């Protein structure tokens, strides 16, 4: 390439537009693009390695929290989903850098790098799967806890209060209507609690 055809612009912060400048930029991009892509892939691998450090202990802690008697299942679900999303994001980044971009050559990894890459991907997939299992179990536990009613519904409370008043009134008076009303309320309460 003839360097005598490339000139700095007047502000001296770029080169003047010309076919020679376009050729220089294209050659620089072609040279640096694979290096940059490989560097980004290695950064994503290092980030994944940091995230995976101690993930087995984290998963075990989440499982223990999920199985604890007074645990907050929603909190376990949320934490496991957050860890899972973070691992999925870095996994996606690695996969993006591995793919062949349109119009560009595929990034070539040497044997050691490829081995590291495969190992990290396998560990990521395993951790993502385990965290998904913990999240699903915590979600089921949350749903079961939601189904358990800790207080009776308001209708049942009103019926029980009315029954108590009818029974007291039936004891105070000899009126048969209060006894019949109390019996009807008992059957209504039994029906509402089924």
PDB file of C-alpha atoms in Angstrom:
ATOM      1  CA  UNK A   1       0.000   0.000   0.000  1.00  0.00           C
ATOM      2  CA  UNK A   2       1.261   3.431  -0.852  1.00  0.00           C
ATOM      3  CA  UNK A   3       1.538   5.364   2.393  1.00  0.00           C
ATOM      4  CA  UNK A   4       2.096   8.590   0.470  1.00  0.00           C
ATOM      5  CA  UNK A   5      -1.660   8.626  -0.309  1.00  0.00           C
ATOM      6  CA  UNK A   6      -2.741   8.712   3.372  1.00  0.00           C
ATOM      7  CA  UNK A   7      -2.935  12.145   4.997  1.00  0.00           C
ATOM      8  CA  UNK A   8      -4.048  13.350   8.407  1.00  0.00           C
ATOM      9  CA  UNK A   9      -7.115  15.559   8.457  1.00  0.00           C
ATOM     10  CA  UNK A  10      -6.936  19.248   9.388  1.00  0.00           C
ATOM     11  CA  UNK A  11      -7.866  18.624  13.048  1.00  0.00           C
ATOM     12  CA  UNK A  12      -5.171  15.951  13.255  1.00  0.00           C
ATOM     13  CA  UNK A  13      -7.566  13.519  14.971  1.00  0.00           C
ATOM     14  CA  UNK A  14      -8.212  11.180  12.012  1.00  0.00           C
ATOM     15  CA  UNK A  15      -7.148  10.493   8.446  1.00  0.00           C
ATOM     16  CA  UNK A  16      -8.632  12.140   5.387  1.00  0.00           C
ATOM     17  CA  UNK A  17     -11.182  10.032   3.551  1.00  0.00           C
ATOM     18  CA  UNK A  18      -9.663   8.302   0.567  1.00  0.00           C
ATOM     19  CA  UNK A  19      -9.494   4.832  -0.969  1.00  0.00           C
ATOM     20  CA  UNK A  20      -6.066   4.386   0.624  1.00  0.00           C
ATOM     21  CA  UNK A  21      -7.518   5.186   4.090  1.00  0.00           C
ATOM     22  CA  UNK A  22     -10.355   2.700   3.523  1.00  0.00           C
ATOM     23  CA  UNK A  23      -7.863   0.006   2.526  1.00  0.00           C
ATOM     24  CA  UNK A  24      -5.697   0.718   5.598  1.00  0.00           C
ATOM     25  CA  UNK A  25      -8.711   0.558   7.933  1.00  0.00           C
ATOM     26  CA  UNK A  26      -9.912  -2.689   6.309  1.00  0.00           C
ATOM     27  CA  UNK A  27      -6.481  -4.304   6.656  1.00  0.00           C
ATOM     28  CA  UNK A  28      -6.192  -3.185  10.288  1.00  0.00           C
ATOM     29  CA  UNK A  29      -9.678  -4.579  11.055  1.00  0.00           C
ATOM     30  CA  UNK A  30      -8.847  -7.871   9.341  1.00  0.00           C
ATOM     31  CA  UNK A  31      -5.649  -8.156  11.371  1.00  0.00           C
ATOM     32  CA  UNK A  32      -7.052  -7.171  14.774  1.00  0.00           C
ATOM     33  CA  UNK A  33     -10.558  -8.674  14.563  1.00  0.00           C
ATOM     34  CA  UNK A  34      -9.568 -12.324  15.264  1.00  0.00           C
ATOM     35  CA  UNK A  35      -7.259 -11.217  18.076  1.00  0.00           C
ATOM     36  CA  UNK A  36      -9.968  -9.060  19.620  1.00  0.00           C
ATOM     37  CA  UNK A  37     -12.587 -11.809  19.315  1.00  0.00           C
ATOM     38  CA  UNK A  38     -10.234 -14.354  20.872  1.00  0.00           C
ATOM     39  CA  UNK A  39      -9.423 -11.931  23.712  1.00  0.00           C
ATOM     40  CA  UNK A  40     -13.161 -11.397  24.388  1.00  0.00           C
ATOM     41  CA  UNK A  41     -13.710 -15.164  24.404  1.00  0.00           C
ATOM     42  CA  UNK A  42     -10.872 -15.598  26.886  1.00  0.00           C
ATOM     43  CA  UNK A  43     -12.303 -12.817  29.079  1.00  0.00           C
ATOM     44  CA  UNK A  44     -15.685 -14.551  29.083  1.00  0.00           C
ATOM     45  CA  UNK A  45     -13.972 -17.834  30.001  1.00  0.00           C
ATOM     46  CA  UNK A  46     -12.136 -16.172  32.887  1.00  0.00           C
ATOM     47  CA  UNK A  47     -15.393 -14.599  34.103  1.00  0.00           C
ATOM     48  CA  UNK A  48     -17.094 -17.993  33.906  1.00  0.00           C
ATOM     49  CA  UNK A  49     -14.252 -19.561  35.850  1.00  0.00           C
ATOM     50  CA  UNK A  50     -14.632 -16.924  38.602  1.00  0.00           C
ATOM     51  CA  UNK A  51     -18.405 -17.480  38.715  1.00  0.00           C
ATOM     52  CA  UNK A  52     -17.970 -21.252  38.886  1.00  0.00           C
ATOM     53  CA  UNK A  53     -15.507 -20.958  41.744  1.00  0.00           C
ATOM     54  CA  UNK A  54     -17.409 -22.222  44.778  1.00  0.00           C
ATOM     55  CA  UNK A  55     -20.655 -22.792  42.846  1.00  0.00           C
ATOM     56  CA  UNK A  56     -20.955 -26.310  44.276  1.00  0.00           C
ATOM     57  CA  UNK A  57     -20.981 -24.868  47.809  1.00  0.00           C
ATOM     58  CA  UNK A  58     -23.502 -22.232  46.752  1.00  0.00           C
ATOM     59  CA  UNK A  59     -25.826 -24.860  45.271  1.00  0.00           C
ATOM     60  CA  UNK A  60     -25.500 -26.992  48.406  1.00  0.00           C
ATOM     61  CA  UNK A  61     -26.326 -23.970  50.609  1.00  0.00           C
ATOM     62  CA  UNK A  62     -29.391 -23.212  48.488  1.00  0.00           C
ATOM     63  CA  UNK A  63     -30.538 -26.828  48.807  1.00  0.00           C
ATOM     64  CA  UNK A  64     -30.109 -26.695  52.596  1.00  0.00           C
ATOM     65  CA  UNK A  65     -32.023 -23.414  52.775  1.00  0.00           C
ATOM     66  CA  UNK A  66     -34.812 -24.892  50.649  1.00  0.00           C
ATOM     67  CA  UNK A  67     -35.132 -27.908  52.947  1.00  0.00           C
ATOM     68  CA  UNK A  68     -34.916 -25.918  56.196  1.00  0.00           C
ATOM     69  CA  UNK A  69     -38.208 -25.948  58.157  1.00  0.00           C
ATOM     70  CA  UNK A  70     -38.700 -22.188  58.364  1.00  0.00           C
ATOM     71  CA  UNK A  71     -37.058 -21.277  55.083  1.00  0.00           C
ATOM     72  CA  UNK A  72     -38.315 -18.640  52.718  1.00  0.00           C
ATOM     73  CA  UNK A  73     -38.795 -20.707  49.558  1.00  0.00           C
ATOM     74  CA  UNK A  74     -39.301 -17.641  47.407  1.00  0.00           C
ATOM     75  CA  UNK A  75     -35.930 -16.249  48.537  1.00  0.00           C
ATOM     76  CA  UNK A  76     -34.243 -19.554  47.628  1.00  0.00           C
ATOM     77  CA  UNK A  77     -36.015 -19.511  44.257  1.00  0.00           C
ATOM     78  CA  UNK A  78     -34.963 -15.915  43.573  1.00  0.00           C
ATOM     79  CA  UNK A  79     -31.324 -16.502  44.567  1.00  0.00           C
ATOM     80  CA  UNK A  80     -31.006 -19.678  42.507  1.00  0.00           C
ATOM     81  CA  UNK A  81     -32.583 -17.953  39.494  1.00  0.00           C
ATOM     82  CA  UNK A  82     -30.191 -14.992  39.856  1.00  0.00           C
ATOM     83  CA  UNK A  83     -27.144 -17.287  39.922  1.00  0.00           C
ATOM     84  CA  UNK A  84     -28.559 -19.263  37.011  1.00  0.00           C
ATOM     85  CA  UNK A  85     -29.158 -16.146  34.887  1.00  0.00           C
ATOM     86  CA  UNK A  86     -25.627 -14.931  35.532  1.00  0.00           C
ATOM     87  CA  UNK A  87     -24.174 -18.271  34.442  1.00  0.00           C
ATOM     88  CA  UNK A  88     -26.465 -18.386  31.400  1.00  0.00           C
ATOM     89  CA  UNK A  89     -25.293 -14.911  30.352  1.00  0.00           C
ATOM     90  CA  UNK A  90     -21.620 -15.829  30.470  1.00  0.00           C
ATOM     91  CA  UNK A  91     -22.375 -19.139  28.707  1.00  0.00           C
ATOM     92  CA  UNK A  92     -24.130 -17.190  25.943  1.00  0.00           C
ATOM     93  CA  UNK A  93     -21.139 -14.848  25.641  1.00  0.00           C
ATOM     94  CA  UNK A  94     -18.754 -17.776  25.225  1.00  0.00           C
ATOM     95  CA  UNK A  95     -21.004 -19.418  22.632  1.00  0.00           C
ATOM     96  CA  UNK A  96     -21.255 -16.123  20.731  1.00  0.00           C
ATOM     97  CA  UNK A  97     -17.464 -15.826  20.551  1.00  0.00           C
ATOM     98  CA  UNK A  98     -17.130 -19.454  19.432  1.00  0.00           C
ATOM     99  CA  UNK A  99     -19.510 -19.063  16.465  1.00  0.00           C
ATOM    100  CA  UNK A 100     -18.293 -18.038  13.051  1.00  0.00           C
ATOM    101  CA  UNK A 101     -19.389 -14.443  12.414  1.00  0.00           C
ATOM    102  CA  UNK A 102     -20.865 -13.665   9.032  1.00  0.00           C
ATOM    103  CA  UNK A 103     -18.186 -12.654   6.558  1.00  0.00           C
ATOM    104  CA  UNK A 104     -15.339 -13.281   9.015  1.00  0.00           C
ATOM    105  CA  UNK A 105     -13.130 -16.272   9.704  1.00  0.00           C
ATOM    106  CA  UNK A 106     -13.822 -18.462  12.735  1.00  0.00           C
ATOM    107  CA  UNK A 107     -11.595 -17.797  15.732  1.00  0.00           C
ATOM    108  CA  UNK A 108      -9.033 -20.569  16.068  1.00  0.00           C
ATOM    109  CA  UNK A 109      -8.169 -21.778  19.558  1.00  0.00           C
ATOM    110  CA  UNK A 110      -5.100 -23.878  20.255  1.00  0.00           C
ATOM    111  CA  UNK A 111      -5.534 -27.295  21.921  1.00  0.00           C
ATOM    112  CA  UNK A 112      -5.054 -26.010  25.470  1.00  0.00           C
ATOM    113  CA  UNK A 113      -7.518 -23.150  24.974  1.00  0.00           C
ATOM    114  CA  UNK A 114     -10.059 -25.470  23.325  1.00  0.00           C
ATOM    115  CA  UNK A 115      -9.742 -27.923  26.212  1.00  0.00           C
ATOM    116  CA  UNK A 116     -10.272 -25.126  28.745  1.00  0.00           C
ATOM    117  CA  UNK A 117     -13.226 -23.853  26.750  1.00  0.00           C
ATOM    118  CA  UNK A 118     -14.873 -27.285  26.578  1.00  0.00           C
ATOM    119  CA  UNK A 119     -14.304 -27.868  30.300  1.00  0.00           C
ATOM    120  CA  UNK A 120     -15.796 -24.507  31.284  1.00  0.00           C
ATOM    121  CA  UNK A 121     -18.817 -25.014  29.015  1.00  0.00           C
ATOM    122  CA  UNK A 122     -19.447 -28.441  30.546  1.00  0.00           C
ATOM    123  CA  UNK A 123     -19.187 -27.010  34.089  1.00  0.00           C
ATOM    124  CA  UNK A 124     -21.472 -24.098  33.172  1.00  0.00           C
ATOM    125  CA  UNK A 125     -24.122 -26.399  31.733  1.00  0.00           C
ATOM    126  CA  UNK A 126     -23.996 -28.637  34.800  1.00  0.00           C
ATOM    127  CA  UNK A 127     -24.285 -25.716  37.242  1.00  0.00           C
ATOM    128  CA  UNK A 128     -27.111 -24.125  35.215  1.00  0.00           C
ATOM    129  CA  UNK A 129     -28.980 -27.421  35.259  1.00  0.00           C
ATOM    130  CA  UNK A 130     -28.508 -27.918  39.021  1.00  0.00           C
ATOM    131  CA  UNK A 131     -29.572 -24.351  39.811  1.00  0.00           C
ATOM    132  CA  UNK A 132     -32.640 -24.847  37.625  1.00  0.00           C
ATOM    133  CA  UNK A 133     -33.520 -27.944  39.673  1.00  0.00           C
ATOM    134  CA  UNK A 134     -33.168 -26.041  42.949  1.00  0.00           C
ATOM    135  CA  UNK A 135     -35.298 -23.192  41.575  1.00  0.00           C
ATOM    136  CA  UNK A 136     -38.054 -25.573  40.433  1.00  0.00           C
ATOM    137  CA  UNK A 137     -38.081 -27.360  43.807  1.00  0.00           C
ATOM    138  CA  UNK A 138     -38.239 -24.024  45.660  1.00  0.00           C
ATOM    139  CA  UNK A 139     -41.034 -22.865  43.374  1.00  0.00           C
ATOM    140  CA  UNK A 140     -43.055 -26.020  44.097  1.00  0.00           C
ATOM    141  CA  UNK A 141     -42.430 -25.533  47.813  1.00  0.00           C
ATOM    142  CA  UNK A 142     -43.606 -21.914  47.570  1.00  0.00           C
ATOM    143  CA  UNK A 143     -46.774 -23.023  45.791  1.00  0.00           C
ATOM    144  CA  UNK A 144     -47.450 -25.701  48.428  1.00  0.00           C
ATOM    145  CA  UNK A 145     -46.988 -23.165  51.226  1.00  0.00           C
ATOM    146  CA  UNK A 146     -49.331 -20.784  49.443  1.00  0.00           C
ATOM    147  CA  UNK A 147     -51.984 -23.487  49.261  1.00  0.00           C
ATOM    148  CA  UNK A 148     -51.819 -24.109  53.018  1.00  0.00           C
ATOM    149  CA  UNK A 149     -54.309 -21.751  54.592  1.00  0.00           C
ATOM    150  CA  UNK A 150     -53.090 -20.431  57.913  1.00  0.00           C
ATOM    151  CA  UNK A 151     -56.365 -18.729  58.790  1.00  0.00           C
ATOM    152  CA  UNK A 152     -59.876 -19.871  58.010  1.00  0.00           C
ATOM    153  CA  UNK A 153     -61.695 -17.908  55.339  1.00  0.00           C
ATOM    154  CA  UNK A 154     -63.765 -14.975  56.622  1.00  0.00           C
ATOM    155  CA  UNK A 155     -67.054 -16.772  55.842  1.00  0.00           C
ATOM    156  CA  UNK A 156     -66.099 -19.641  58.142  1.00  0.00           C
ATOM    157  CA  UNK A 157     -65.151 -17.231  60.925  1.00  0.00           C
ATOM    158  CA  UNK A 158     -68.519 -15.482  60.666  1.00  0.00           C
ATOM    159  CA  UNK A 159     -70.328 -18.836  60.711  1.00  0.00           C
ATOM    160  CA  UNK A 160     -68.389 -20.009  63.790  1.00  0.00           C
ATOM    161  CA  UNK A 161     -69.101 -16.749  65.654  1.00  0.00           C
ATOM    162  CA  UNK A 162     -72.786 -17.037  64.748  1.00  0.00           C
ATOM    163  CA  UNK A 163     -72.819 -20.680  65.877  1.00  0.00           C
ATOM    164  CA  UNK A 164     -71.320 -19.706  69.234  1.00  0.00           C
ATOM    165  CA  UNK A 165     -73.970 -17.026  69.718  1.00  0.00           C
ATOM    166  CA  UNK A 166     -76.766 -19.438  68.686  1.00  0.00           C
ATOM    167  CA  UNK A 167     -75.503 -22.132  71.088  1.00  0.00           C
ATOM    168  CA  UNK A 168     -75.331 -19.651  73.976  1.00  0.00           C
ATOM    169  CA  UNK A 169     -78.846 -18.414  73.205  1.00  0.00           C
ATOM    170  CA  UNK A 170     -80.112 -22.016  72.933  1.00  0.00           C
ATOM    171  CA  UNK A 171     -78.715 -22.748  76.432  1.00  0.00           C
ATOM    172  CA  UNK A 172     -80.272 -19.598  77.888  1.00  0.00           C
ATOM    173  CA  UNK A 173     -83.764 -20.223  76.474  1.00  0.00           C
ATOM    174  CA  UNK A 174     -85.935 -23.202  75.829  1.00  0.00           C
ATOM    175  CA  UNK A 175     -86.723 -22.055  72.271  1.00  0.00           C
ATOM    176  CA  UNK A 176     -86.260 -24.950  69.806  1.00  0.00           C
ATOM    177  CA  UNK A 177     -85.590 -22.566  66.899  1.00  0.00           C
ATOM    178  CA  UNK A 178     -82.164 -21.672  68.326  1.00  0.00           C
ATOM    179  CA  UNK A 179     -81.190 -25.364  68.526  1.00  0.00           C
ATOM    180  CA  UNK A 180     -82.294 -25.927  64.909  1.00  0.00           C
ATOM    181  CA  UNK A 181     -80.371 -22.810  63.810  1.00  0.00           C
ATOM    182  CA  UNK A 182     -77.239 -24.078  65.615  1.00  0.00           C
ATOM    183  CA  UNK A 183     -77.542 -27.480  63.899  1.00  0.00           C
ATOM    184  CA  UNK A 184     -77.909 -25.781  60.489  1.00  0.00           C
ATOM    185  CA  UNK A 185     -74.820 -23.650  61.188  1.00  0.00           C
ATOM    186  CA  UNK A 186     -72.797 -26.739  62.138  1.00  0.00           C
ATOM    187  CA  UNK A 187     -73.580 -28.362  58.796  1.00  0.00           C
ATOM    188  CA  UNK A 188     -72.730 -25.094  56.970  1.00  0.00           C
ATOM    189  CA  UNK A 189     -69.370 -24.866  58.740  1.00  0.00           C
ATOM    190  CA  UNK A 190     -68.575 -28.508  57.937  1.00  0.00           C
ATOM    191  CA  UNK A 191     -69.442 -27.904  54.286  1.00  0.00           C
ATOM    192  CA  UNK A 192     -67.270 -24.761  54.050  1.00  0.00           C
ATOM    193  CA  UNK A 193     -64.208 -26.488  55.550  1.00  0.00           C
ATOM    194  CA  UNK A 194     -64.234 -29.393  53.083  1.00  0.00           C
TER     195      UNK A 194
END
